[in-house]
Coordinates of C-alpha atoms (C1' of nucleotides) in Angstrom, one line a residue:
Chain A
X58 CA 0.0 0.0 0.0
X59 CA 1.2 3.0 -0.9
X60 CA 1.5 6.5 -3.2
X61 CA 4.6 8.0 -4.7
X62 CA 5.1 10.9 -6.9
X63 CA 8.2 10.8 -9.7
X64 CA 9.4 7.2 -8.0
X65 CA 12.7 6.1 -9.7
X66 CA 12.7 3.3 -11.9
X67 CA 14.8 0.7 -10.1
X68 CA 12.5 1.9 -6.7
X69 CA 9.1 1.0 -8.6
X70 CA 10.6 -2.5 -9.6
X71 CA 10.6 -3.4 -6.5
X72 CA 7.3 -1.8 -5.2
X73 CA 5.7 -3.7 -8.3
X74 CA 7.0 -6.4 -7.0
X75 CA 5.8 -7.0 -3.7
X76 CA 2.6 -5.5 -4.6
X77 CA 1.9 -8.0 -7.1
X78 CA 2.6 -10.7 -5.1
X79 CA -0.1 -9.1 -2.5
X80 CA -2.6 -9.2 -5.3
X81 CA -2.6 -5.5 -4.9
X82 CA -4.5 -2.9 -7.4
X83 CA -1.3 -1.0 -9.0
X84 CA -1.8 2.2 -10.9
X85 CA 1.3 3.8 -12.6
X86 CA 1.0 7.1 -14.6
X87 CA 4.3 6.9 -17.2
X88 CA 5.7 7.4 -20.5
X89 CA 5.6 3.8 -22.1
X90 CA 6.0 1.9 -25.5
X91 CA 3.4 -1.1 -25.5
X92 CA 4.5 -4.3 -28.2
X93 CA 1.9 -7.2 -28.4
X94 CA 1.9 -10.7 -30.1
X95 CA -0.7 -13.3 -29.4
X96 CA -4.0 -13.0 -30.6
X97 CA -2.6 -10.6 -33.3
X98 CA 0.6 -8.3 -33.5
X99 CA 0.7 -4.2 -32.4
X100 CA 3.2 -1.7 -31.7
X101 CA 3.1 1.9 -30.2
X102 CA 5.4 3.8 -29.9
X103 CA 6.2 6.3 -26.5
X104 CA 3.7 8.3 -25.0
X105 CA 1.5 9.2 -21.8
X106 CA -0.5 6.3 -20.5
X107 CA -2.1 4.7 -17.1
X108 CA -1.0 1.3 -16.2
X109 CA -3.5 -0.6 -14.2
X110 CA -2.6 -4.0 -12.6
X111 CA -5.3 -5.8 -11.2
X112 CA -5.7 -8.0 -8.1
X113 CA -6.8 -10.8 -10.6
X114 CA -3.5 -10.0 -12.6
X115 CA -5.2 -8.4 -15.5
X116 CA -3.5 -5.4 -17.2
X117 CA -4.8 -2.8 -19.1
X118 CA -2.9 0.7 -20.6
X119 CA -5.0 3.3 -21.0
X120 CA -3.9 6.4 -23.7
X121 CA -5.9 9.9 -22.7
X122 CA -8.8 9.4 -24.7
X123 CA -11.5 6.8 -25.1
X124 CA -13.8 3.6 -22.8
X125 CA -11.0 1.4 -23.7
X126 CA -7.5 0.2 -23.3
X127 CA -5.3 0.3 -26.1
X128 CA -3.2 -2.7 -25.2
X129 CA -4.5 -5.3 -22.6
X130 CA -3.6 -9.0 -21.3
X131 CA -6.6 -10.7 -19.6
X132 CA -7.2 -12.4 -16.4
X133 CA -4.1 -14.6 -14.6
X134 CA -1.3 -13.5 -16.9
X135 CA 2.1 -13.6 -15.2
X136 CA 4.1 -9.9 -15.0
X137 CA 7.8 -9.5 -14.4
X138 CA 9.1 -6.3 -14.1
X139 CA 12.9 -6.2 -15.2
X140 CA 15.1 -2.3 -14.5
X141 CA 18.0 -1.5 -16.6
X142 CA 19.4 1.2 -18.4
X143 CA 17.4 3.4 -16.5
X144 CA 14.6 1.8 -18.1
X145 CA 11.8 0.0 -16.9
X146 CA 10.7 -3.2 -18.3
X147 CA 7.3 -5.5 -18.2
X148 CA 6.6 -8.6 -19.4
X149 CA 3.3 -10.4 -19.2
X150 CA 2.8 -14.0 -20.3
X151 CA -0.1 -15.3 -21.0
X152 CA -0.8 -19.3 -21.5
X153 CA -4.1 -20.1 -23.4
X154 CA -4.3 -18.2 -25.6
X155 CA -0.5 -18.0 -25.7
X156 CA 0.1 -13.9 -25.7
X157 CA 2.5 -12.1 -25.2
X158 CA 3.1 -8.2 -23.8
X159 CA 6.5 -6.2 -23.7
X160 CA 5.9 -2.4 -22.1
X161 CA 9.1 -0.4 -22.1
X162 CA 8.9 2.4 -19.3
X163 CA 11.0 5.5 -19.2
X164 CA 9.6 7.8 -16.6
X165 CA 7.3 7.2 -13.8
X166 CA 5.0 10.1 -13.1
X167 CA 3.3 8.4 -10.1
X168 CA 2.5 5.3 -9.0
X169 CA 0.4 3.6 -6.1
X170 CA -1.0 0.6 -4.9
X171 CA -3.9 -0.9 -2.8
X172 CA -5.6 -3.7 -1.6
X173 CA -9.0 -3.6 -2.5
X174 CA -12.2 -5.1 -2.0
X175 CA -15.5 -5.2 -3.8
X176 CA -18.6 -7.5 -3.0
X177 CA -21.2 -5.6 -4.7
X178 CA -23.1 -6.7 -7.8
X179 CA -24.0 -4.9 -10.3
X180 CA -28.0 -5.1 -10.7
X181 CA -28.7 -3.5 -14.6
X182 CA -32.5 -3.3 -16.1
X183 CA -33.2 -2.2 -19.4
X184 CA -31.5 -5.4 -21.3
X185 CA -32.5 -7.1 -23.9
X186 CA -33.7 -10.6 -21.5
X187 CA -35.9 -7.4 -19.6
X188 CA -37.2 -6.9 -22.8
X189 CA -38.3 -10.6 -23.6
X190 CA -39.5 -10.7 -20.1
X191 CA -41.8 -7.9 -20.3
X192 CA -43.9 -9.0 -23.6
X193 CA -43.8 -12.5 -21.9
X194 CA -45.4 -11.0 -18.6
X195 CA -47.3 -8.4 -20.7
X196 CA -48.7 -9.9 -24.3
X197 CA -50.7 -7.3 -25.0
X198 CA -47.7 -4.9 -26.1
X199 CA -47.2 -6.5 -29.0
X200 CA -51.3 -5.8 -30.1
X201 CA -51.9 -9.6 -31.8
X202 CA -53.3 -11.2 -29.7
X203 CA -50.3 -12.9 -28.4
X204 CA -50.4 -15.8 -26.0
X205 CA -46.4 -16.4 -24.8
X206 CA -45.6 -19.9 -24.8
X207 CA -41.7 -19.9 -23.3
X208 CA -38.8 -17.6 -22.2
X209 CA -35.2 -17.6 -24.0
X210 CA -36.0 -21.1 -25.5
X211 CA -32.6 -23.0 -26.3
X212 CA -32.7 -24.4 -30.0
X213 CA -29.6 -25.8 -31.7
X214 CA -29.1 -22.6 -33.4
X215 CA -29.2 -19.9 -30.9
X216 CA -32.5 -19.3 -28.2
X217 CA -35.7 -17.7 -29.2
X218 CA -36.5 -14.7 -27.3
X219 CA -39.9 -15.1 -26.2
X220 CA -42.4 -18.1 -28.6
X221 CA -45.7 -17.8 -28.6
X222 CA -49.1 -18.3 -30.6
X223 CA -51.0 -14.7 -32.0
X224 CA -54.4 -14.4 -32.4
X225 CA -54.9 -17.2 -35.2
X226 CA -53.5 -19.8 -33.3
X227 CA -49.9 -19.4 -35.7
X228 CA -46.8 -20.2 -34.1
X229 CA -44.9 -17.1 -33.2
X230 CA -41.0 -16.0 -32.9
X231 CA -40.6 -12.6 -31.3
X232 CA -36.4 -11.4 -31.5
X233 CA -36.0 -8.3 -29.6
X234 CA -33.7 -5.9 -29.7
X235 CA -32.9 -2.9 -26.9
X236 CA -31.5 -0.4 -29.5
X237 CA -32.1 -0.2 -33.5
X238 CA -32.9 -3.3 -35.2
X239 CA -30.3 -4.1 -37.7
X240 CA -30.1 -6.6 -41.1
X241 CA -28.2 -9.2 -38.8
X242 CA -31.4 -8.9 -36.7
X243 CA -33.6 -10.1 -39.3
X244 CA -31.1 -12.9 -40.6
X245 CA -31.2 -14.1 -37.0
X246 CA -34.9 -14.0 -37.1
X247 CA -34.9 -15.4 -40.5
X248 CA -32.6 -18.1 -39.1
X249 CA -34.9 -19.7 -36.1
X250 CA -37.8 -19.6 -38.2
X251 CA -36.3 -21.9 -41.1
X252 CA -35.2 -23.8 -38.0
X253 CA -38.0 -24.7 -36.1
X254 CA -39.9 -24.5 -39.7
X255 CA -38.4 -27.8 -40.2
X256 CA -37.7 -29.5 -36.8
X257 CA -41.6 -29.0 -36.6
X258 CA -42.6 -29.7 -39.5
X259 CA -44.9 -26.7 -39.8
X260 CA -45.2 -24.6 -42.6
X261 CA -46.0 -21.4 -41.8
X262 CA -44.5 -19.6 -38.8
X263 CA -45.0 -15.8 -37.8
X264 CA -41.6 -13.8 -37.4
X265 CA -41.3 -10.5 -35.2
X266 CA -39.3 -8.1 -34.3
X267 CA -39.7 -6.3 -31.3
X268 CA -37.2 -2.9 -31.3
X269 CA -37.4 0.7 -30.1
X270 CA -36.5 1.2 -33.7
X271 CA -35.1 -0.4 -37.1
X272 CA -32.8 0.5 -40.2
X273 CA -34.7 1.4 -43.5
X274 CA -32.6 -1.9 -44.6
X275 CA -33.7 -4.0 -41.9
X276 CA -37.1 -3.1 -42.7
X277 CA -37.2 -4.0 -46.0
X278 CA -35.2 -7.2 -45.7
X279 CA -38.1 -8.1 -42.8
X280 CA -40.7 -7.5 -45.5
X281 CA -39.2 -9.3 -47.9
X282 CA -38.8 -12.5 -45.8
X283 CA -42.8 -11.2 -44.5
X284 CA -41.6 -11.0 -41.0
X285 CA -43.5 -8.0 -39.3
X286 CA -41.9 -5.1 -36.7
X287 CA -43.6 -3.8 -33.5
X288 CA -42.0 -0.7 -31.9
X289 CA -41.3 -1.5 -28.3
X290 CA -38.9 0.1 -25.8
X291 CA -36.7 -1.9 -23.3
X292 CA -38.1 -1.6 -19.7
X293 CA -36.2 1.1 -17.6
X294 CA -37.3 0.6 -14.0
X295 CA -36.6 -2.0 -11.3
X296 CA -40.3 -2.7 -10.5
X297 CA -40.2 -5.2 -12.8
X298 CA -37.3 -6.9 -12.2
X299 CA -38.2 -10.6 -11.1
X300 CA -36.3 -13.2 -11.2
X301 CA -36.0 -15.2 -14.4
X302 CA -38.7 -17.6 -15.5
X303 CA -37.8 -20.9 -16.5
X304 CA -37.6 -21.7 -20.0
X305 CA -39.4 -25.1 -21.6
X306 CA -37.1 -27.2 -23.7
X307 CA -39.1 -28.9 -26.5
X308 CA -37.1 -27.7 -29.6
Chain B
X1040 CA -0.4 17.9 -11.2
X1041 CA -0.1 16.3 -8.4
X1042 CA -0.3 12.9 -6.3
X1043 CA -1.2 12.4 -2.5
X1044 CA -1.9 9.7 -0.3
X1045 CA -5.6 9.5 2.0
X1046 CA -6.5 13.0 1.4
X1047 CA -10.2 14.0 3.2
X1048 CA -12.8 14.4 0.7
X1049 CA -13.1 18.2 0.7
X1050 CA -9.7 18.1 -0.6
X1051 CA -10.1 16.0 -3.2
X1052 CA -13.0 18.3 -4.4
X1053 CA -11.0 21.1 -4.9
X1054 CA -8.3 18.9 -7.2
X1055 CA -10.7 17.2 -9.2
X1056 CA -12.3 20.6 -10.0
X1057 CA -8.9 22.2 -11.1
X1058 CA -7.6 18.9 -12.7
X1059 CA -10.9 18.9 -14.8
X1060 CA -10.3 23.1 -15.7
X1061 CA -6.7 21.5 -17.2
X1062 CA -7.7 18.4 -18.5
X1063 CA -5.5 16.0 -16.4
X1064 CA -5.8 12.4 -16.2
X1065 CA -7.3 12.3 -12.9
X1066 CA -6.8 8.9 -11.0
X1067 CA -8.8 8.1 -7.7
X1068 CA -8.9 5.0 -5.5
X1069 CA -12.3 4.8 -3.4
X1070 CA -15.1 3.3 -1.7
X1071 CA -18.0 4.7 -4.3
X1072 CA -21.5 3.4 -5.4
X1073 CA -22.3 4.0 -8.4
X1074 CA -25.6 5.0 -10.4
X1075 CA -26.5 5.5 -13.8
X1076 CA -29.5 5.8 -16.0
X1077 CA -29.4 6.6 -19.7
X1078 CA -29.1 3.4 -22.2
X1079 CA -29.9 1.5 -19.5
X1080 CA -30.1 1.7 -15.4
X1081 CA -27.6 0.6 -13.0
X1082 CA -26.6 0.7 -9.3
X1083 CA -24.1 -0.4 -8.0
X1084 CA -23.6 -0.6 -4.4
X1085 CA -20.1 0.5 -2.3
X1086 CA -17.2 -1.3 -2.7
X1087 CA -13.0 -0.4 -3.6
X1088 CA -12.7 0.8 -7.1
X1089 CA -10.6 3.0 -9.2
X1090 CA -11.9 5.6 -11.2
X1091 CA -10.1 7.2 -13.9
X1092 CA -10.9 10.8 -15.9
X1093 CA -9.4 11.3 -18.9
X1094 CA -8.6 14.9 -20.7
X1095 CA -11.8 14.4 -23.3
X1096 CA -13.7 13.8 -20.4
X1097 CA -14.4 10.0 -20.7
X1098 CA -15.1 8.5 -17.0
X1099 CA -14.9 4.8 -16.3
X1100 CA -15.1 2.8 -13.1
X1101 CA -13.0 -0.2 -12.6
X1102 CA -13.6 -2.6 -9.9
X1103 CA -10.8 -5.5 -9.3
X1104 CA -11.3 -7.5 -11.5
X1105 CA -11.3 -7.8 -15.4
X1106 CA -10.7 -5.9 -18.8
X1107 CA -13.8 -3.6 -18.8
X1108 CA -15.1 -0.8 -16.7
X1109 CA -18.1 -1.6 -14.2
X1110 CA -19.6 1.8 -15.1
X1111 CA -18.3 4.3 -17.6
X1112 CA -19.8 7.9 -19.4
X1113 CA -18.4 8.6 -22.6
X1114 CA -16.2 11.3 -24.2
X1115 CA -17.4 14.6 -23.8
X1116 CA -19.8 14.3 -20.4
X1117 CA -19.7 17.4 -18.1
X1118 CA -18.4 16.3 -14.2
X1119 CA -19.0 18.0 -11.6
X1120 CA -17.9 17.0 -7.9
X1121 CA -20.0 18.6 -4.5
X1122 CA -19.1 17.9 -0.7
X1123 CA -21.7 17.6 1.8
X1124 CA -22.3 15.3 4.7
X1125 CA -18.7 14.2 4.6
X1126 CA -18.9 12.5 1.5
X1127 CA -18.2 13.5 -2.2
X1128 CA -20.5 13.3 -5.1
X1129 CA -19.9 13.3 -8.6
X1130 CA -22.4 13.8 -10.9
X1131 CA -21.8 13.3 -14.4
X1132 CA -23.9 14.5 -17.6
X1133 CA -24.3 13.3 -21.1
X1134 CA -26.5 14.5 -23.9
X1135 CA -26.9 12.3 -27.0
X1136 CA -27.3 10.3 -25.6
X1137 CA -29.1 11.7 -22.7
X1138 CA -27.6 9.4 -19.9
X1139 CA -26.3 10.2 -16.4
X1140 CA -24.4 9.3 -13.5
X1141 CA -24.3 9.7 -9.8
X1142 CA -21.1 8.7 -7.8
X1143 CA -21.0 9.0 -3.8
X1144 CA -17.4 8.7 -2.2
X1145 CA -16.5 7.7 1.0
X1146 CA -13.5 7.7 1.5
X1147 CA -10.9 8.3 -1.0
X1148 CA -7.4 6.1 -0.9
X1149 CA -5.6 7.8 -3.0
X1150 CA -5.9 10.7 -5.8
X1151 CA -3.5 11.7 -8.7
X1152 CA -4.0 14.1 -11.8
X1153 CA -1.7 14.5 -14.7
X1154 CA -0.9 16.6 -17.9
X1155 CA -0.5 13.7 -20.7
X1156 CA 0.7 13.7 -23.9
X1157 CA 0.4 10.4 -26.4
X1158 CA 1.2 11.8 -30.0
X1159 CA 1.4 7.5 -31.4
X1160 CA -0.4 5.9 -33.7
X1161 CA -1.3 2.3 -32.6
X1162 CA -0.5 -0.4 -35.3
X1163 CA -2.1 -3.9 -35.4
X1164 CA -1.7 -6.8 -38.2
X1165 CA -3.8 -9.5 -38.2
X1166 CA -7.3 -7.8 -38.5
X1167 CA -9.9 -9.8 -41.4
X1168 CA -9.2 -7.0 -43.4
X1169 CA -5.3 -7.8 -43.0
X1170 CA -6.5 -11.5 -44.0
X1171 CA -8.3 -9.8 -46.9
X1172 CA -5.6 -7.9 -48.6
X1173 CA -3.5 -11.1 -47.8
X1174 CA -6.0 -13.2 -50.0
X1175 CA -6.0 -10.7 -52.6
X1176 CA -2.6 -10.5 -52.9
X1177 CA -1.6 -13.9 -53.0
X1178 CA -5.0 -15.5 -54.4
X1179 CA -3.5 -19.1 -54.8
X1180 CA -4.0 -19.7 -50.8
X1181 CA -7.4 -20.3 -51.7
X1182 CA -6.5 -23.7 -54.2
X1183 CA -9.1 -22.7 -56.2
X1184 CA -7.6 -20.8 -59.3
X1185 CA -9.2 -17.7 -57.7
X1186 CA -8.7 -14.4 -59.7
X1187 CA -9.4 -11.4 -57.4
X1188 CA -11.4 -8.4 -58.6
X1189 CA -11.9 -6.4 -56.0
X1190 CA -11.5 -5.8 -51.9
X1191 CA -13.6 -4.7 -49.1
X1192 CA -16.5 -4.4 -51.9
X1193 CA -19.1 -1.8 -50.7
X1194 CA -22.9 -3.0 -51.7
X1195 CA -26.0 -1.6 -49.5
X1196 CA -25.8 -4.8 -47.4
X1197 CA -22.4 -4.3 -46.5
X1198 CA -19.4 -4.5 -47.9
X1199 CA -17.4 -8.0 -49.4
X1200 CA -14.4 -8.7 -48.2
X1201 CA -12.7 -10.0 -51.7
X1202 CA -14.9 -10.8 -54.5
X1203 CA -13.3 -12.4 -57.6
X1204 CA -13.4 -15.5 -60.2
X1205 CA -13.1 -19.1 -59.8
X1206 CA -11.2 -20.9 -62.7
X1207 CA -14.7 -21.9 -64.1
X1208 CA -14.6 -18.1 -64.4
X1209 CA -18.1 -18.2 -61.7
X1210 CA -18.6 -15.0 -59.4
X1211 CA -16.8 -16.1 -56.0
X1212 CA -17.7 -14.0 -52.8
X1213 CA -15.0 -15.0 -50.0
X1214 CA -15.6 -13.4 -46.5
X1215 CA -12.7 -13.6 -44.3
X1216 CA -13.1 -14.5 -40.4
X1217 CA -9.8 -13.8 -38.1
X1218 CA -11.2 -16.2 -35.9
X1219 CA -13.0 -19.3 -35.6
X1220 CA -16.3 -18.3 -38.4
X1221 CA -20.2 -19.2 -36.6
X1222 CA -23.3 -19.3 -37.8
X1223 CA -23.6 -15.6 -38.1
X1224 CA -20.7 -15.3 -40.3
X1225 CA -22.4 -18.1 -42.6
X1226 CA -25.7 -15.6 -43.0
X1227 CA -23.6 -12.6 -43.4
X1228 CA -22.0 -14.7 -46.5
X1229 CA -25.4 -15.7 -47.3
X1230 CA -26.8 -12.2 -47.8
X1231 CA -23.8 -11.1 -49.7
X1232 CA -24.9 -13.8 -52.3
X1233 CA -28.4 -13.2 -52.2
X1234 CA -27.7 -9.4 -53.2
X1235 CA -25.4 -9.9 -55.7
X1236 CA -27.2 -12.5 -57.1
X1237 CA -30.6 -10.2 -57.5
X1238 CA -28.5 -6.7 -58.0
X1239 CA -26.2 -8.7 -61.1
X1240 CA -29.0 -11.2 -62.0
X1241 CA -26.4 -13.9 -61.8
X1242 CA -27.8 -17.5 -60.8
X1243 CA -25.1 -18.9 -59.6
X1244 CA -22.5 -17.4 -57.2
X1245 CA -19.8 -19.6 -55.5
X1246 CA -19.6 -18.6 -51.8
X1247 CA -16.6 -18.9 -49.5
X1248 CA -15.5 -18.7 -45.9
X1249 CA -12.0 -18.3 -45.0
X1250 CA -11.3 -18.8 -41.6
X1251 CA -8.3 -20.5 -39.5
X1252 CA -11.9 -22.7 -38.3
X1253 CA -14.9 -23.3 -38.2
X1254 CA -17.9 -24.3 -35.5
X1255 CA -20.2 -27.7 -36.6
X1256 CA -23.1 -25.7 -36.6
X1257 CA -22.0 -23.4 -39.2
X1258 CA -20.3 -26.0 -41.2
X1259 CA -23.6 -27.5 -41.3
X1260 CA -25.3 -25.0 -42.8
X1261 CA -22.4 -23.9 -45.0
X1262 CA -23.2 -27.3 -46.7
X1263 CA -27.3 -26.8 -46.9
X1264 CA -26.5 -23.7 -48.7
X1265 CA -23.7 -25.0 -51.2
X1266 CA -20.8 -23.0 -50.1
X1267 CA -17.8 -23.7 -49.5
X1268 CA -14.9 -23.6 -46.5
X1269 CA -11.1 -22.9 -46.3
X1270 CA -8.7 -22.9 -43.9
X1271 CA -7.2 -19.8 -43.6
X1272 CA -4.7 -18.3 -40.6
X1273 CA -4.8 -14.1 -40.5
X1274 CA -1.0 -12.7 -41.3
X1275 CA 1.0 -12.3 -38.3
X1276 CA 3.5 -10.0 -39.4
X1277 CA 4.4 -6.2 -40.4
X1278 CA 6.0 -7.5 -43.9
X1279 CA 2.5 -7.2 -45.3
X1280 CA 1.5 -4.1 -44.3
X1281 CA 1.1 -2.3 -47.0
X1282 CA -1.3 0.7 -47.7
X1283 CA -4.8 -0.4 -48.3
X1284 CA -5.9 -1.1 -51.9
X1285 CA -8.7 1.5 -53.5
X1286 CA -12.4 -0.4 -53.7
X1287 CA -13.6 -1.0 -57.3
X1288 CA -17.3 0.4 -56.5
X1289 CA -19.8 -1.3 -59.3
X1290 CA -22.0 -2.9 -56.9
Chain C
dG974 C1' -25.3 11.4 -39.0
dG975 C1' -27.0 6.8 -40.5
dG976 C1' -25.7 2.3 -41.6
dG977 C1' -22.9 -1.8 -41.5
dA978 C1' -19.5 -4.6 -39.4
dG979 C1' -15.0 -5.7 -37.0
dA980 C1' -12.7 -6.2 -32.4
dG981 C1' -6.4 -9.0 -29.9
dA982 C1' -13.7 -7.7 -28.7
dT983 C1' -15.4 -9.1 -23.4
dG984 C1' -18.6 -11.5 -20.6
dC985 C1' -22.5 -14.6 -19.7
dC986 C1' -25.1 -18.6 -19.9
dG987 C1' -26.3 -23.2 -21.3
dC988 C1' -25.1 -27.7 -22.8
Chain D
dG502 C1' -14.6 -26.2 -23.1
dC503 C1' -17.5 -25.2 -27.1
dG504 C1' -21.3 -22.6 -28.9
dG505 C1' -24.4 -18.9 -29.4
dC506 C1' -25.2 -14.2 -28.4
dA507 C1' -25.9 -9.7 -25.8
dT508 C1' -23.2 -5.4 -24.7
dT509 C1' -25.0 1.3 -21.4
dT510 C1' -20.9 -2.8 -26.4
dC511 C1' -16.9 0.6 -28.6
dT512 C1' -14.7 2.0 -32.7
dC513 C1' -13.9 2.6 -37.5
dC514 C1' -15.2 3.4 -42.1
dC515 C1' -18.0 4.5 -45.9
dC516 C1' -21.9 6.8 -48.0

DNA sequence: GGGGAGAGATGCCGC
DNA sequence: GCGGCATTTCTCCCC
């Protein structure tokens, strides 16, 4: 545990050190040059980044701008920290997939470590399974007459979002989607029709979408397969979150 | 600029504010919960994590463990920090999309805040459209007497990663996968042909995956819809990387 | 800005 | 572990 300001090279080797082996979170502020090779190649050259070590021995660098990390190893990689020439050096292994990360350090601008703790889960509503949950609990959203029939049903080819029958007895697939439908909406769609088309033998299947919104594409791909959209938006309370209901496996 | 060890929280206040007036990466290690409602809702409730401001004003929240932040506002959102009751509370702003975020502090570990400067360019090989160039280039990895025509082929349902002929001189459509291809990469081929097929009123197209592999399910239905599959690893190595060909647009 | 799709995607769940 | 898929996906590129 600790916080240092400008730390010397050869003095944050060692502090990495022990606080890695404590499972420690480690943040260093430096000026770094990040090479990769595993999952694909990528070099960059000096600059201004954030070095985060987790407890769980991920590492991420982050560059000033942006959600994500420009270089990463996941999860249980090993991280030796080497000092010579005045220079700082990592090198993270990772087994499975077999990567491999080289960061070059020349100046430390601060660096501190920390135990830390964390129990908490994160609850989120508003997904796409709150979604499938609501027209399942609440039919009459999607104004056919619906009658839901299972929740997240597994097939070989993906799970169906909510099944059902509409108002003419016809066998019903309802995909939804939290944000704007998109043409790999429909082909998924498209897709566990065909599918339980032909492990049930039954010719004629209605196909749904169920989005806040959809593509001028997606829309005309959907009426060209006759598959039909109904605008719904993803529930954004916690009122209705329950826990899950158990799905039927027939298909 | 600056870097201290357990300062109180009224503190902090005051250096976040000025950090944020300079655009400093700002580093904190806390005890926070976390809400947000925009795209979604979240809570979150206390625990150790580190959160990180960057100079274009991204936020994200990183517990201990894992590549990705727990909570996060995107580039641009306005932050700004209060002090009441002991504790500190950030709230951060977003329009387009509307979205926001509440933070409470407890207690604050550790703060640091930094001018950064990260002029590099990051360079990666291996991407599909490193794999696509690599095709077109060297067309006899696909044993096929392929003649390439064109790359990265923009059509309204997307673009083709190489399109060329076979040696019976038939319309080939190869889309490149960096990884092991699914189902979905099997109806993204599928469109392709479909729209080509209508837009050229061609009957027969030859389609192709080229992947290092390949799951059963998708191999399946690779068959049921006559195309084809071959083994294909993405280039791991600068040597190729040249600057990307012009698209032929005609489609 | 919309639309489409890749990413070293990550992460979750089910089999 | 494989497979299928959602994600507050993010990010890039093209029209």
């Amino acid at each position: 545990m600790g916080s240092y300001l400008e730390p010397d090279n050869e003095k944050v080797k060692g502090l990495l050190e022990k606080a890695i082996a404590r499972n420690e979170m480690i943040i260093l502020t430096c000026n770094c040059r990040v090479d990769y090779k595993g999952r694909a190649v990528s070099e960059l050259d000096f600059g201004d980044r954030v070095i985060m070590v987790k407890p769980d021995n991920t590492l991420i660098v982050h560059r000033p701008e942006g959600r994500n990390p420009v270089n990463w190893m996941s999860a249980g990689s090993s991280i030796k920290a080497e000092f010579y020439d005045e220079l700082l050096e990592l090198n993270v292994e990772n087994i499975n997939p077999r990567e491999h990360m080289n960061i070059l350090i020349k100046r430390v601008s601060s660096y501190s470590s920390h135990k830390m703790q964390d129990g908490s889960k994160l609850r989120v509503v508003g997904s796409e399974a709150d979604m499938a949950r609501m027209i399942y609990e609440k039919p009459s959203l999607l104004n056919c007459g619906f009658k839901p029939l299972s929740l997240e049903e597994q097939t070989k080819y993906g799970f169906i979002d909510v099944l059902g029958h509409n108002n003419k007895g016809e066998l019903m697939i309802v995909e939804c989607k939290r944000y704007k439908a998109d043409l790999s909406a429909v082909t998924q769609l498209r897709r566990y029709v065909e599918r339980v088309k032909k492990s049930k033998g039954i010719n004629k299947i209605i196909g749904l979408i169920a989005a806040p919104s959809i593509t001028k594409n997606a829309e005309a791909m959907l009426k060209d397969w006759g598959f039909n959209y109904v605008k719904i938006e993803p529930p954004m309370s916690f009122i209705l979150d329950k826990s899950r209901q158990r799905r039927i496996n027939t298909y």
